[in-house]
Amino acid sequence: MSKESRKKSSNPASYGATTGNRAAAAAKTAAKKTSKPATTKAAKKTTAKAGNAAGKSVVAKSAPVTAKAAKPVATASAGTGLAEGAKAPAFKLPRDGGGTASLADYAGKKLVLFFYPKANTPGCTKEAIDFTRLSKDFAAAGTAVLGVSADSVKAQDNFRDKHELAVPLISDETHEMLEAYGAWGEKSLYGRKFLGIIRSTVLIGPDGRVAKVWRNVKVDGHADVVLAAARDL
């Protein structure tokens, strides 16, 4: 090797430049490979499968909604069937203390019917006591008050005596009156559905027609609201 060649090969500057050029070329090649979009057949196939799966998922979810919307209402008597202004359905049923109570007994008078689920339960007891408390005020307004449930006459007698109730209590064990007045229907408790009495109140005018209907009654203050409506009638 000549002295000139040895000088060139041993020149640090020349060596660094050569190594730098090689490194720059390698980096440029790697950048090209990295920037190239991954549009392989496998990627396209995976994307297509995901799209089809998503499409199937949407269809599967929308189908039950359509079917559910088309499902008919379970019962026609669930708190419906009695409109304000309609003629009050006739009834004649046994009451506490013996005897019967009928719509005809109150012809030409204002009448309040409060339908409660079960005697001696907390809400029903409070409601009956509230109507008893206001019984003289209802009488002054020319309005009679009757409580109605599916309890037996014996249970109604016990309910009256235990709480010293001053309003007559009707026993409708066959549910005929309850259904006629829209107070019997589907209810829900803790996610379980069943048929039972819907707490309701109906105010009937002297003309025998329904003046006012309250559904799904909240007990607190309700008797006072009904009294105010009776006074205005």
PDB file of C-alpha atoms in Angstrom:
ATOM      1  CA  MET A   1       0.000   0.000   0.000  1.00  0.00           C
ATOM      2  CA  SER A   2       1.323   3.459  -0.948  1.00  0.00           C
ATOM      3  CA  LYS A   3       1.879   6.182   1.548  1.00  0.00           C
ATOM      4  CA  GLU A   4      -1.003   8.181  -0.039  1.00  0.00           C
ATOM      5  CA  SER A   5      -3.430   5.300   0.372  1.00  0.00           C
ATOM      6  CA  ARG A   6      -2.434   4.769   3.955  1.00  0.00           C
ATOM      7  CA  LYS A   7      -2.977   8.446   4.635  1.00  0.00           C
ATOM      8  CA  LYS A   8      -6.495   8.354   3.196  1.00  0.00           C
ATOM      9  CA  SER A   9      -7.514   5.266   5.146  1.00  0.00           C
ATOM     10  CA  SER A  10      -6.080   6.547   8.369  1.00  0.00           C
ATOM     11  CA  ASN A  11      -7.662   9.997   8.001  1.00  0.00           C
ATOM     12  CA  PRO A  12     -10.290  10.258  10.826  1.00  0.00           C
ATOM     13  CA  ALA A  13     -12.351  12.833   8.950  1.00  0.00           C
ATOM     14  CA  SER A  14     -12.633  10.641   5.888  1.00  0.00           C
ATOM     15  CA  TYR A  15     -13.692   7.627   8.004  1.00  0.00           C
ATOM     16  CA  GLY A  16     -16.378   9.530   9.831  1.00  0.00           C
ATOM     17  CA  ALA A  17     -17.837  10.872   6.613  1.00  0.00           C
ATOM     18  CA  THR A  18     -18.070   7.399   5.115  1.00  0.00           C
ATOM     19  CA  THR A  19     -19.706   5.960   8.224  1.00  0.00           C
ATOM     20  CA  GLY A  20     -22.129   8.906   8.414  1.00  0.00           C
ATOM     21  CA  ASN A  21     -23.192   8.427   4.805  1.00  0.00           C
ATOM     22  CA  ARG A  22     -23.869   4.788   5.387  1.00  0.00           C
ATOM     23  CA  ALA A  23     -25.922   5.493   8.540  1.00  0.00           C
ATOM     24  CA  ALA A  24     -27.968   8.196   6.739  1.00  0.00           C
ATOM     25  CA  ALA A  25     -28.715   5.812   3.889  1.00  0.00           C
ATOM     26  CA  ALA A  26     -29.840   3.093   6.310  1.00  0.00           C
ATOM     27  CA  ALA A  27     -32.115   5.538   8.202  1.00  0.00           C
ATOM     28  CA  LYS A  28     -33.683   6.738   4.933  1.00  0.00           C
ATOM     29  CA  THR A  29     -34.452   3.167   3.885  1.00  0.00           C
ATOM     30  CA  ALA A  30     -36.021   2.368   7.290  1.00  0.00           C
ATOM     31  CA  ALA A  31     -38.162   5.527   7.107  1.00  0.00           C
ATOM     32  CA  LYS A  32     -39.509   4.503   3.721  1.00  0.00           C
ATOM     33  CA  LYS A  33     -40.460   1.072   5.051  1.00  0.00           C
ATOM     34  CA  THR A  34     -42.103   2.540   8.164  1.00  0.00           C
ATOM     35  CA  SER A  35     -44.110   5.161   6.280  1.00  0.00           C
ATOM     36  CA  LYS A  36     -45.536   2.615   3.874  1.00  0.00           C
ATOM     37  CA  PRO A  37     -49.232   2.040   4.764  1.00  0.00           C
ATOM     38  CA  ALA A  38     -50.136  -1.432   6.006  1.00  0.00           C
ATOM     39  CA  THR A  39     -52.652  -2.322   3.336  1.00  0.00           C
ATOM     40  CA  THR A  40     -51.986  -6.023   3.226  1.00  0.00           C
ATOM     41  CA  LYS A  41     -54.596  -8.563   2.277  1.00  0.00           C
ATOM     42  CA  ALA A  42     -54.731  -9.789   5.872  1.00  0.00           C
ATOM     43  CA  ALA A  43     -55.452  -6.268   7.144  1.00  0.00           C
ATOM     44  CA  LYS A  44     -58.202  -5.767   4.542  1.00  0.00           C
ATOM     45  CA  LYS A  45     -59.713  -9.129   5.428  1.00  0.00           C
ATOM     46  CA  THR A  46     -59.678  -8.295   9.171  1.00  0.00           C
ATOM     47  CA  THR A  47     -61.351  -4.919   8.496  1.00  0.00           C
ATOM     48  CA  ALA A  48     -64.047  -6.555   6.370  1.00  0.00           C
ATOM     49  CA  LYS A  49     -64.783  -9.127   9.093  1.00  0.00           C
ATOM     50  CA  ALA A  50     -65.031  -6.394  11.731  1.00  0.00           C
ATOM     51  CA  GLY A  51     -67.434  -4.429   9.516  1.00  0.00           C
ATOM     52  CA  ASN A  52     -69.656  -7.469   8.964  1.00  0.00           C
ATOM     53  CA  ALA A  53     -69.647  -8.276  12.685  1.00  0.00           C
ATOM     54  CA  ALA A  54     -70.626  -4.701  13.535  1.00  0.00           C
ATOM     55  CA  GLY A  55     -73.419  -4.834  10.979  1.00  0.00           C
ATOM     56  CA  LYS A  56     -74.743  -8.068  12.451  1.00  0.00           C
ATOM     57  CA  SER A  57     -74.562  -6.612  15.963  1.00  0.00           C
ATOM     58  CA  VAL A  58     -76.700  -3.608  14.960  1.00  0.00           C
ATOM     59  CA  VAL A  59     -79.308  -5.828  13.329  1.00  0.00           C
ATOM     60  CA  ALA A  60     -79.415  -8.161  16.319  1.00  0.00           C
ATOM     61  CA  LYS A  61     -79.988  -5.265  18.704  1.00  0.00           C
ATOM     62  CA  SER A  62     -82.629  -3.508  16.613  1.00  0.00           C
ATOM     63  CA  ALA A  63     -84.730  -6.622  15.983  1.00  0.00           C
ATOM     64  CA  PRO A  64     -85.889  -7.141  19.614  1.00  0.00           C
ATOM     65  CA  VAL A  65     -86.793  -3.430  19.934  1.00  0.00           C
ATOM     66  CA  THR A  66     -89.122  -3.682  16.956  1.00  0.00           C
ATOM     67  CA  ALA A  67     -90.701  -6.856  18.318  1.00  0.00           C
ATOM     68  CA  LYS A  68     -91.138  -5.313  21.779  1.00  0.00           C
ATOM     69  CA  ALA A  69     -92.785  -2.181  20.384  1.00  0.00           C
ATOM     70  CA  ALA A  70     -95.303  -4.324  18.542  1.00  0.00           C
ATOM     71  CA  LYS A  71     -96.222  -6.266  21.699  1.00  0.00           C
ATOM     72  CA  PRO A  72     -99.797  -5.431  22.846  1.00  0.00           C
ATOM     73  CA  VAL A  73    -100.569  -4.005  26.281  1.00  0.00           C
ATOM     74  CA  ALA A  74    -100.915  -6.795  28.847  1.00  0.00           C
ATOM     75  CA  THR A  75    -104.232  -5.694  30.329  1.00  0.00           C
ATOM     76  CA  ALA A  76    -106.927  -3.282  29.256  1.00  0.00           C
ATOM     77  CA  SER A  77    -108.110  -2.659  32.807  1.00  0.00           C
ATOM     78  CA  ALA A  78    -104.828  -1.408  34.255  1.00  0.00           C
ATOM     79  CA  GLY A  79    -106.090   1.847  35.723  1.00  0.00           C
ATOM     80  CA  THR A  80    -108.130   2.787  32.647  1.00  0.00           C
ATOM     81  CA  GLY A  81    -111.676   2.418  31.389  1.00  0.00           C
ATOM     82  CA  LEU A  82    -113.396   5.224  33.314  1.00  0.00           C
ATOM     83  CA  ALA A  83    -113.297   8.734  31.916  1.00  0.00           C
ATOM     84  CA  GLU A  84    -114.382  11.952  33.552  1.00  0.00           C
ATOM     85  CA  GLY A  85    -117.860  12.851  32.336  1.00  0.00           C
ATOM     86  CA  ALA A  86    -118.862   9.207  31.875  1.00  0.00           C
ATOM     87  CA  LYS A  87    -121.832   7.717  33.682  1.00  0.00           C
ATOM     88  CA  ALA A  88    -120.726   6.081  36.933  1.00  0.00           C
ATOM     89  CA  PRO A  89    -121.081   2.267  36.796  1.00  0.00           C
ATOM     90  CA  ALA A  90    -123.830   0.889  39.022  1.00  0.00           C
ATOM     91  CA  PHE A  91    -122.885  -1.339  41.953  1.00  0.00           C
ATOM     92  CA  LYS A  92    -124.454  -3.091  44.931  1.00  0.00           C
ATOM     93  CA  LEU A  93    -122.099  -4.830  47.337  1.00  0.00           C
ATOM     94  CA  PRO A  94    -121.907  -5.972  50.976  1.00  0.00           C
ATOM     95  CA  ARG A  95    -120.455  -3.518  53.473  1.00  0.00           C
ATOM     96  CA  ASP A  96    -119.050  -3.519  56.997  1.00  0.00           C
ATOM     97  CA  GLY A  97    -121.603  -4.024  59.762  1.00  0.00           C
ATOM     98  CA  GLY A  98    -123.939  -5.979  57.478  1.00  0.00           C
ATOM     99  CA  GLY A  99    -126.281  -4.817  54.741  1.00  0.00           C
ATOM    100  CA  THR A 100    -125.273  -3.473  51.341  1.00  0.00           C
ATOM    101  CA  ALA A 101    -124.250  -0.230  49.680  1.00  0.00           C
ATOM    102  CA  SER A 102    -125.221   0.740  46.152  1.00  0.00           C
ATOM    103  CA  LEU A 103    -124.862   3.676  43.782  1.00  0.00           C
ATOM    104  CA  ALA A 104    -128.641   4.096  43.873  1.00  0.00           C
ATOM    105  CA  ASP A 105    -128.437   4.826  47.620  1.00  0.00           C
ATOM    106  CA  TYR A 106    -126.675   8.091  46.786  1.00  0.00           C
ATOM    107  CA  ALA A 107    -128.772   9.251  43.835  1.00  0.00           C
ATOM    108  CA  GLY A 108    -128.830  13.040  43.573  1.00  0.00           C
ATOM    109  CA  LYS A 109    -125.850  13.379  45.937  1.00  0.00           C
ATOM    110  CA  LYS A 110    -122.128  13.796  45.548  1.00  0.00           C
ATOM    111  CA  LEU A 111    -120.194  10.624  46.298  1.00  0.00           C
ATOM    112  CA  VAL A 112    -116.504   9.861  46.857  1.00  0.00           C
ATOM    113  CA  LEU A 113    -115.224   6.310  46.312  1.00  0.00           C
ATOM    114  CA  PHE A 114    -111.687   5.675  47.483  1.00  0.00           C
ATOM    115  CA  PHE A 115    -110.231   2.324  46.395  1.00  0.00           C
ATOM    116  CA  TYR A 116    -107.458   0.959  48.614  1.00  0.00           C
ATOM    117  CA  PRO A 117    -105.332  -2.209  48.160  1.00  0.00           C
ATOM    118  CA  LYS A 118    -105.665  -3.894  51.565  1.00  0.00           C
ATOM    119  CA  ALA A 119    -107.144  -3.207  54.980  1.00  0.00           C
ATOM    120  CA  ASN A 120    -104.812  -2.661  57.923  1.00  0.00           C
ATOM    121  CA  THR A 121    -101.738  -1.951  55.796  1.00  0.00           C
ATOM    122  CA  PRO A 122     -99.911   1.320  56.600  1.00  0.00           C
ATOM    123  CA  GLY A 123    -100.886   3.389  53.553  1.00  0.00           C
ATOM    124  CA  CYS A 124    -104.484   2.195  53.483  1.00  0.00           C
ATOM    125  CA  THR A 125    -104.884   2.780  57.213  1.00  0.00           C
ATOM    126  CA  LYS A 126    -103.625   6.365  56.953  1.00  0.00           C
ATOM    127  CA  GLU A 127    -105.902   7.054  53.973  1.00  0.00           C
ATOM    128  CA  ALA A 128    -108.998   5.693  55.739  1.00  0.00           C
ATOM    129  CA  ILE A 129    -108.173   7.672  58.888  1.00  0.00           C
ATOM    130  CA  ASP A 130    -107.738  10.868  56.840  1.00  0.00           C
ATOM    131  CA  PHE A 131    -111.154  10.454  55.210  1.00  0.00           C
ATOM    132  CA  THR A 132    -112.635   9.733  58.653  1.00  0.00           C
ATOM    133  CA  ARG A 133    -111.011  12.883  60.038  1.00  0.00           C
ATOM    134  CA  LEU A 134    -112.687  14.933  57.307  1.00  0.00           C
ATOM    135  CA  SER A 135    -116.034  13.064  57.333  1.00  0.00           C
ATOM    136  CA  LYS A 136    -117.927  16.011  58.881  1.00  0.00           C
ATOM    137  CA  ASP A 137    -116.428  18.400  56.330  1.00  0.00           C
ATOM    138  CA  PHE A 138    -117.501  16.097  53.484  1.00  0.00           C
ATOM    139  CA  ALA A 139    -121.006  15.912  54.976  1.00  0.00           C
ATOM    140  CA  ALA A 140    -121.122  19.723  55.144  1.00  0.00           C
ATOM    141  CA  ALA A 141    -120.204  19.777  51.449  1.00  0.00           C
ATOM    142  CA  GLY A 142    -123.125  17.421  50.697  1.00  0.00           C
ATOM    143  CA  THR A 143    -120.754  14.558  49.861  1.00  0.00           C
ATOM    144  CA  ALA A 144    -120.814  10.929  51.046  1.00  0.00           C
ATOM    145  CA  VAL A 145    -117.625   8.851  51.260  1.00  0.00           C
ATOM    146  CA  LEU A 146    -117.195   5.098  50.740  1.00  0.00           C
ATOM    147  CA  GLY A 147    -114.040   3.000  51.011  1.00  0.00           C
ATOM    148  CA  VAL A 148    -113.695   0.023  48.652  1.00  0.00           C
ATOM    149  CA  SER A 149    -111.324  -2.964  48.633  1.00  0.00           C
ATOM    150  CA  ALA A 150    -111.313  -6.695  47.870  1.00  0.00           C
ATOM    151  CA  ASP A 151    -111.170  -7.578  51.574  1.00  0.00           C
ATOM    152  CA  SER A 152    -113.928  -9.717  53.095  1.00  0.00           C
ATOM    153  CA  VAL A 153    -116.698  -8.111  55.164  1.00  0.00           C
ATOM    154  CA  LYS A 154    -115.125  -9.622  58.287  1.00  0.00           C
ATOM    155  CA  ALA A 155    -111.793  -7.961  57.462  1.00  0.00           C
ATOM    156  CA  GLN A 156    -113.587  -4.651  56.852  1.00  0.00           C
ATOM    157  CA  ASP A 157    -115.307  -4.929  60.247  1.00  0.00           C
ATOM    158  CA  ASN A 158    -111.956  -5.496  61.924  1.00  0.00           C
ATOM    159  CA  PHE A 159    -110.417  -2.571  59.996  1.00  0.00           C
ATOM    160  CA  ARG A 160    -113.256  -0.245  61.080  1.00  0.00           C
ATOM    161  CA  ASP A 161    -113.164  -1.263  64.751  1.00  0.00           C
ATOM    162  CA  LYS A 162    -109.393  -1.237  65.108  1.00  0.00           C
ATOM    163  CA  HIS A 163    -109.021   2.320  63.788  1.00  0.00           C
ATOM    164  CA  GLU A 164    -112.472   3.715  64.701  1.00  0.00           C
ATOM    165  CA  LEU A 165    -113.284   4.529  61.089  1.00  0.00           C
ATOM    166  CA  ALA A 166    -116.418   6.560  60.370  1.00  0.00           C
ATOM    167  CA  VAL A 167    -116.751   5.841  56.643  1.00  0.00           C
ATOM    168  CA  PRO A 168    -118.614   2.794  55.260  1.00  0.00           C
ATOM    169  CA  LEU A 169    -116.324   0.101  53.812  1.00  0.00           C
ATOM    170  CA  ILE A 170    -117.437  -1.964  50.811  1.00  0.00           C
ATOM    171  CA  SER A 171    -116.251  -5.521  50.122  1.00  0.00           C
ATOM    172  CA  ASP A 172    -115.696  -6.389  46.446  1.00  0.00           C
ATOM    173  CA  GLU A 173    -114.154  -9.860  46.554  1.00  0.00           C
ATOM    174  CA  THR A 174    -115.165 -10.593  42.929  1.00  0.00           C
ATOM    175  CA  HIS A 175    -113.406  -7.431  41.631  1.00  0.00           C
ATOM    176  CA  GLU A 176    -116.416  -6.514  39.449  1.00  0.00           C
ATOM    177  CA  MET A 177    -116.766  -2.989  40.811  1.00  0.00           C
ATOM    178  CA  LEU A 178    -112.992  -2.537  40.964  1.00  0.00           C
ATOM    179  CA  GLU A 179    -112.680  -3.396  37.272  1.00  0.00           C
ATOM    180  CA  ALA A 180    -115.659  -1.238  36.308  1.00  0.00           C
ATOM    181  CA  TYR A 181    -114.054   1.772  37.989  1.00  0.00           C
ATOM    182  CA  GLY A 182    -110.576   1.061  36.566  1.00  0.00           C
ATOM    183  CA  ALA A 183    -109.093   0.318  39.985  1.00  0.00           C
ATOM    184  CA  TRP A 184    -108.019  -3.248  39.181  1.00  0.00           C
ATOM    185  CA  GLY A 185    -105.054  -3.884  36.900  1.00  0.00           C
ATOM    186  CA  GLU A 186    -101.402  -4.738  36.441  1.00  0.00           C
ATOM    187  CA  LYS A 187     -98.998  -3.528  39.108  1.00  0.00           C
ATOM    188  CA  SER A 188     -95.264  -3.859  39.651  1.00  0.00           C
ATOM    189  CA  LEU A 189     -93.305  -4.368  42.871  1.00  0.00           C
ATOM    190  CA  TYR A 190     -89.549  -4.997  43.024  1.00  0.00           C
ATOM    191  CA  GLY A 191     -89.581  -5.954  39.343  1.00  0.00           C
ATOM    192  CA  ARG A 192     -92.426  -8.449  39.759  1.00  0.00           C
ATOM    193  CA  LYS A 193     -95.693  -7.835  37.873  1.00  0.00           C
ATOM    194  CA  PHE A 194     -99.059  -8.916  39.226  1.00  0.00           C
ATOM    195  CA  LEU A 195    -102.753  -7.989  39.212  1.00  0.00           C
ATOM    196  CA  GLY A 196    -104.104  -5.994  42.112  1.00  0.00           C
ATOM    197  CA  ILE A 197    -105.927  -2.889  43.286  1.00  0.00           C
ATOM    198  CA  ILE A 198    -104.579   0.406  41.968  1.00  0.00           C
ATOM    199  CA  ARG A 199    -105.018   3.047  44.661  1.00  0.00           C
ATOM    200  CA  SER A 200    -107.612   5.325  43.089  1.00  0.00           C
ATOM    201  CA  THR A 201    -110.335   7.807  44.028  1.00  0.00           C
ATOM    202  CA  VAL A 202    -113.446   8.731  42.058  1.00  0.00           C
ATOM    203  CA  LEU A 203    -115.694  11.731  42.689  1.00  0.00           C
ATOM    204  CA  ILE A 204    -119.239  11.335  41.361  1.00  0.00           C
ATOM    205  CA  GLY A 205    -121.514  14.330  40.877  1.00  0.00           C
ATOM    206  CA  PRO A 206    -125.228  14.620  41.793  1.00  0.00           C
ATOM    207  CA  ASP A 207    -126.034  13.827  38.144  1.00  0.00           C
ATOM    208  CA  GLY A 208    -124.492  10.351  38.530  1.00  0.00           C
ATOM    209  CA  ARG A 209    -121.536  11.157  36.283  1.00  0.00           C
ATOM    210  CA  VAL A 210    -117.835  10.953  37.047  1.00  0.00           C
ATOM    211  CA  ALA A 211    -116.587  14.420  37.944  1.00  0.00           C
ATOM    212  CA  LYS A 212    -112.973  13.621  38.838  1.00  0.00           C
ATOM    213  CA  VAL A 213    -110.618  10.617  38.835  1.00  0.00           C
ATOM    214  CA  TRP A 214    -107.321  10.244  40.706  1.00  0.00           C
ATOM    215  CA  ARG A 215    -105.023   7.322  39.809  1.00  0.00           C
ATOM    216  CA  ASN A 216    -101.960   5.943  41.622  1.00  0.00           C
ATOM    217  CA  VAL A 217    -102.828   8.079  44.615  1.00  0.00           C
ATOM    218  CA  LYS A 218    -100.182   9.323  47.043  1.00  0.00           C
ATOM    219  CA  VAL A 219    -101.835   9.176  50.469  1.00  0.00           C
ATOM    220  CA  ASP A 220    -100.347  12.232  52.155  1.00  0.00           C
ATOM    221  CA  GLY A 221    -102.759  15.168  51.784  1.00  0.00           C
ATOM    222  CA  HIS A 222    -104.975  13.306  49.312  1.00  0.00           C
ATOM    223  CA  ALA A 223    -108.204  13.433  51.366  1.00  0.00           C
ATOM    224  CA  ASP A 224    -107.868  17.210  51.647  1.00  0.00           C
ATOM    225  CA  VAL A 225    -107.467  17.525  47.862  1.00  0.00           C
ATOM    226  CA  VAL A 226    -110.603  15.430  47.292  1.00  0.00           C
ATOM    227  CA  LEU A 227    -112.561  17.542  49.812  1.00  0.00           C
ATOM    228  CA  ALA A 228    -111.587  20.719  47.953  1.00  0.00           C
ATOM    229  CA  ALA A 229    -112.769  19.180  44.659  1.00  0.00           C
ATOM    230  CA  ALA A 230    -116.072  18.103  46.254  1.00  0.00           C
ATOM    231  CA  ARG A 231    -116.674  21.625  47.571  1.00  0.00           C
ATOM    232  CA  ASP A 232    -116.065  23.084  44.108  1.00  0.00           C
ATOM    233  CA  LEU A 233    -118.433  20.643  42.411  1.00  0.00           C
TER     234      LEU A 233
END
